[in-house]
PDB file of C-alpha atoms in Angstrom:
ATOM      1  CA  UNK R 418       2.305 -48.606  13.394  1.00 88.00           C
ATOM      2  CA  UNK R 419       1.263 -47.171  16.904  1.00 93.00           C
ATOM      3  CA  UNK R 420      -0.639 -44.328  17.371  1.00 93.00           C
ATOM      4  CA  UNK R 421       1.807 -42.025  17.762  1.00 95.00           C
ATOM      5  CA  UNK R 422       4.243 -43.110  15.029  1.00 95.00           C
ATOM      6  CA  UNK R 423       0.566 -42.422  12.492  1.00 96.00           C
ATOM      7  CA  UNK R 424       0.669 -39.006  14.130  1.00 96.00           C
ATOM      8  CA  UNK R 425       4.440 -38.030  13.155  1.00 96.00           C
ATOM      9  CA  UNK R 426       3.776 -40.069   9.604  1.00 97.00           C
ATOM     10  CA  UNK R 427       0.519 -37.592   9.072  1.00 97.00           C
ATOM     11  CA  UNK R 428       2.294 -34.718  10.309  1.00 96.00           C
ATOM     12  CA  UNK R 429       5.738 -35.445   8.208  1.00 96.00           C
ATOM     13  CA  UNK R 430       3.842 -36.176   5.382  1.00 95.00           C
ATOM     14  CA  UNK R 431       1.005 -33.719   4.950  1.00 93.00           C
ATOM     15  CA  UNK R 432       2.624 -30.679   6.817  1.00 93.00           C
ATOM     16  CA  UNK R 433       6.493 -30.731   6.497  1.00 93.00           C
ATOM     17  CA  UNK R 434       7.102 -32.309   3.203  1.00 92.00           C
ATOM     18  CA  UNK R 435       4.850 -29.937   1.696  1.00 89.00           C
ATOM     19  CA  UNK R 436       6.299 -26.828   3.435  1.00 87.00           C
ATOM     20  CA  UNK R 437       7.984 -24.347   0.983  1.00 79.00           C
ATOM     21  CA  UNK R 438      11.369 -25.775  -0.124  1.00 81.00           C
ATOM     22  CA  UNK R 439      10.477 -29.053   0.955  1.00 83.00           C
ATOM     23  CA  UNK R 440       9.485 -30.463  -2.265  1.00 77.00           C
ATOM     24  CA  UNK R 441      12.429 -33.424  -2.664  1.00 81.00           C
ATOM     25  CA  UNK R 442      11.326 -34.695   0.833  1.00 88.00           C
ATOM     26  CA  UNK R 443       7.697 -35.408  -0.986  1.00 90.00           C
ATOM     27  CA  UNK R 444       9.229 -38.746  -2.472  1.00 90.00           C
ATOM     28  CA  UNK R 445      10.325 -39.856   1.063  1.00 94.00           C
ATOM     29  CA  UNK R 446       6.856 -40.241   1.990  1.00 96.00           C
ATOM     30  CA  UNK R 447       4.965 -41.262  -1.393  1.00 95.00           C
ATOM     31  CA  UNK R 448       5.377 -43.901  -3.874  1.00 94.00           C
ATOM     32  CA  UNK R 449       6.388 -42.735  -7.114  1.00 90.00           C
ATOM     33  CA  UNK R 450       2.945 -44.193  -8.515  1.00 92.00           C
ATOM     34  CA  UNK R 451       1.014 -42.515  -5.992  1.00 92.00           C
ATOM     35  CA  UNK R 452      -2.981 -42.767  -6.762  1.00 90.00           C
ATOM     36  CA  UNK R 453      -3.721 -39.266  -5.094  1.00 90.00           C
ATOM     37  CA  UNK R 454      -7.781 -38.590  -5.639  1.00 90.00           C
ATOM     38  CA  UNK R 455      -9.026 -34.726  -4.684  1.00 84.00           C
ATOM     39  CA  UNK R 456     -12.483 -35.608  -3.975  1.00 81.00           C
ATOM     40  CA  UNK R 457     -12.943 -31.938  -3.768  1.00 74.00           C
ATOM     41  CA  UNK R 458     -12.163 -31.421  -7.272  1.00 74.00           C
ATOM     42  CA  UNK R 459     -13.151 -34.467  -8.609  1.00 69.00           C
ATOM     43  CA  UNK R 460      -9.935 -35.038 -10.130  1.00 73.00           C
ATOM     44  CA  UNK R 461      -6.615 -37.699  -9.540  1.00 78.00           C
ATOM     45  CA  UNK R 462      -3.245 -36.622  -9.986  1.00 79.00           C
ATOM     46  CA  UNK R 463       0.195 -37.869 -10.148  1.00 82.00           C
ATOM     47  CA  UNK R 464       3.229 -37.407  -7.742  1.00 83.00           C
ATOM     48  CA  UNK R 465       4.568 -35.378 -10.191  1.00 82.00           C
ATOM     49  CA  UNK R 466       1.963 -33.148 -10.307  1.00 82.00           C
ATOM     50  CA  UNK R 467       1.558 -32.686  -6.708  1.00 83.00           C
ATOM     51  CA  UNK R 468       5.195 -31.825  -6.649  1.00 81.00           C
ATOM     52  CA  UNK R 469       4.727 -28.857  -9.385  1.00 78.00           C
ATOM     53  CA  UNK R 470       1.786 -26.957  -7.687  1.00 80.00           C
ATOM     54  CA  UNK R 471       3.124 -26.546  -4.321  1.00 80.00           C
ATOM     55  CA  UNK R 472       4.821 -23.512  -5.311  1.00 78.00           C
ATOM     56  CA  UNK R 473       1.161 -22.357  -6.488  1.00 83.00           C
ATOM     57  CA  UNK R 474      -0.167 -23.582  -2.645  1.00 84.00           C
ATOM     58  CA  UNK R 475       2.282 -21.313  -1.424  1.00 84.00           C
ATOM     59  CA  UNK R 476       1.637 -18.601  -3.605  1.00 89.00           C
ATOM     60  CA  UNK R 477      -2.317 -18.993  -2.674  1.00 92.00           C
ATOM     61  CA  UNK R 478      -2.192 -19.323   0.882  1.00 92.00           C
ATOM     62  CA  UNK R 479       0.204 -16.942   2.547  1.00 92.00           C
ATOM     63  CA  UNK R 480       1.237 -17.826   6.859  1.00 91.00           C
ATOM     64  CA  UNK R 481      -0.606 -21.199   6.753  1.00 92.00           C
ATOM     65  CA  UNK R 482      -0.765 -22.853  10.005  1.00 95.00           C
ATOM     66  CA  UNK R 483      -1.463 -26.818  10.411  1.00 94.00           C
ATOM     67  CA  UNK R 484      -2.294 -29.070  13.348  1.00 95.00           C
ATOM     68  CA  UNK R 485      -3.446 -32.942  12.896  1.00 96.00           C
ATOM     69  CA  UNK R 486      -6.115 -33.921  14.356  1.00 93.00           C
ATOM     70  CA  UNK R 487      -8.354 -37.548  14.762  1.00 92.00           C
ATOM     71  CA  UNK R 488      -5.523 -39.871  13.725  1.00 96.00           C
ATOM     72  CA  UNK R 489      -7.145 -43.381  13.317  1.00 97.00           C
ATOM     73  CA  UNK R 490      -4.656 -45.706  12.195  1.00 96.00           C
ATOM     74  CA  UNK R 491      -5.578 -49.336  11.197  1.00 95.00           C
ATOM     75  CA  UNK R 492      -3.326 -52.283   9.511  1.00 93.00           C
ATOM     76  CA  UNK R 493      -1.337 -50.345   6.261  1.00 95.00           C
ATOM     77  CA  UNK R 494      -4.647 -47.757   6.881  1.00 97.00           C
ATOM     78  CA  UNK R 495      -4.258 -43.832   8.263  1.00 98.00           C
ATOM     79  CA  UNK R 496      -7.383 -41.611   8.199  1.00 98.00           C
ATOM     80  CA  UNK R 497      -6.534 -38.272   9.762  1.00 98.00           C
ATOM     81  CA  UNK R 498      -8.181 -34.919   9.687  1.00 97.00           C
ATOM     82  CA  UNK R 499      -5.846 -31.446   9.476  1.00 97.00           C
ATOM     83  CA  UNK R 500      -7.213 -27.815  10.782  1.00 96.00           C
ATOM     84  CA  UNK R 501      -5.704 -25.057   8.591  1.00 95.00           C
ATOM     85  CA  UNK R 502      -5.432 -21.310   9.095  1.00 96.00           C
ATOM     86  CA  UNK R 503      -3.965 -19.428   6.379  1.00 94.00           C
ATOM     87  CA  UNK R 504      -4.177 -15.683   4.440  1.00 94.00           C
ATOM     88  CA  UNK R 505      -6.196 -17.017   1.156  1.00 94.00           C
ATOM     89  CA  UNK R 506      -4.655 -14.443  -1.446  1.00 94.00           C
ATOM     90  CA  UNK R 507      -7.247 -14.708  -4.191  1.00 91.00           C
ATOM     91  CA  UNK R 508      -9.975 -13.195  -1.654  1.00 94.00           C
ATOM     92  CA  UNK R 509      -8.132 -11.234   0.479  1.00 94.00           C
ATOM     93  CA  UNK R 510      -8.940 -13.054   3.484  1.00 94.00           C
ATOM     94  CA  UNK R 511      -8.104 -15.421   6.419  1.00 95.00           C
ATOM     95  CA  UNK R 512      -9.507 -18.819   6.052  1.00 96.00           C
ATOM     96  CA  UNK R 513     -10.081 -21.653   7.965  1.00 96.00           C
ATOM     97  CA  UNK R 514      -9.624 -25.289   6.209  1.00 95.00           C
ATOM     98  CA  UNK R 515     -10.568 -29.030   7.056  1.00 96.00           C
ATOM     99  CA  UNK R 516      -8.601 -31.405   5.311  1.00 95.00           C
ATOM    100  CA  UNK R 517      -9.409 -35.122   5.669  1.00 97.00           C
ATOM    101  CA  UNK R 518      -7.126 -37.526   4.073  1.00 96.00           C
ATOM    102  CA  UNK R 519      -6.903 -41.128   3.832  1.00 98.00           C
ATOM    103  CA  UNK R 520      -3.704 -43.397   3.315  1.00 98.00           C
ATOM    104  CA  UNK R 521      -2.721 -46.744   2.272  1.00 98.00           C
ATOM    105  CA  UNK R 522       0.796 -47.568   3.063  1.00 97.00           C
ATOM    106  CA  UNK R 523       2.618 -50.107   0.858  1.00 97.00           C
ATOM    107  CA  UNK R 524       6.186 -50.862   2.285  1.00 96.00           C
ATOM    108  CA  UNK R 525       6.115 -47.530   4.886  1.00 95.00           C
ATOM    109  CA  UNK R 526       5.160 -45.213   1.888  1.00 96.00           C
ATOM    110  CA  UNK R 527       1.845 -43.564   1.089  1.00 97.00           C
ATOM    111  CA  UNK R 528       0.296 -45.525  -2.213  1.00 96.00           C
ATOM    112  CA  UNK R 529      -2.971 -44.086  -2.031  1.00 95.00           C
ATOM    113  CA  UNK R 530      -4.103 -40.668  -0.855  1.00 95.00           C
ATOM    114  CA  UNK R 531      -7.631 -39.857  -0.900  1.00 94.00           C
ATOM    115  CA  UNK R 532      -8.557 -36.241   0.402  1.00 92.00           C
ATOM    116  CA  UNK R 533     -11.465 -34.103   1.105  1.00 93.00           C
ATOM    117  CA  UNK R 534     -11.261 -30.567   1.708  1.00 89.00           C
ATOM    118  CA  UNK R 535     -13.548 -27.241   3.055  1.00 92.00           C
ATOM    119  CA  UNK R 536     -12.607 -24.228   2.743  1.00 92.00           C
ATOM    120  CA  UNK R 537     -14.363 -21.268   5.221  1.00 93.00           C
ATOM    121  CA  UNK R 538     -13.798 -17.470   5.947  1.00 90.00           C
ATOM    122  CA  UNK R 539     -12.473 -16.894   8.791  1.00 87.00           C
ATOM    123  CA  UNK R 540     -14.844 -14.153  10.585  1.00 79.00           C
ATOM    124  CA  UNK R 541     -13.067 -13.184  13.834  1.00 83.00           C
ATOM    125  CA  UNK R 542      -9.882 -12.558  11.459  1.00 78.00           C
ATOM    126  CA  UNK R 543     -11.204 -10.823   8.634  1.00 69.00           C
ATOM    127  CA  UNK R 544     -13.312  -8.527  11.078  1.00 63.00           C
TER     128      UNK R 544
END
């Protein structure tokens, strides 16, 4: 996989698929016994389960905005990190979010996802 064909993959996969209504287009991109690991919760989940709380992303996080960033892709391997800007609900207040996720690719789908995630107000937004 070049470069840019990790970029549109990361993009596709992280951003668009997971985009309100989007939810069948998940299983395009992931392997139905996906071995997702939140390292920010400490906690593994199944497709399945990804698929059910997008609706409670969306609910959360109201006008997010997403842009890849550092794609490294290596062998069946795509590390890439993803700036976020979204209207965090819960607080009442813009937020900015790094996202750094890790993939292993088994026949073109994801088989592994490993992610990391920080979560910051956004100052010059909530001023």
């Amino acid at each position: 996989m070049t470069h840019e064909e990790a970029r549109k993959f990361a993009f596709d996969s992280f951003v668009t698929a997971f985009e309100a209504g989007n939810e069948d287009t998940i299983e395009h991109y992931f392997t139905s016994d996906l071995e997702f690991y939140n390292h920010s919760v400490a906690r593994s989940y199944s497709l399945q389960q990804i698929k059910l709380s997008v609706l409670e992303v969306h609910k959360k996080y109201r006008d997010l905005k997403s842009e890849v960033k550092d794609v490294i892709v290596e062998d069946n391997r795509i590390a890439f990190r993803v700036a976020q800007h979204a209207f965090f609900v819960p607080d009442d207040e813009y937020v900015n979010m790094d996202v750094m996720n890790l993939y292993t690719l088994v026949d073109g789908k994801v088989s592994e996802w490993r992610l990391w995630f920080s979560q910051d107000t956004d100052v010059t937004d909530n001023d």
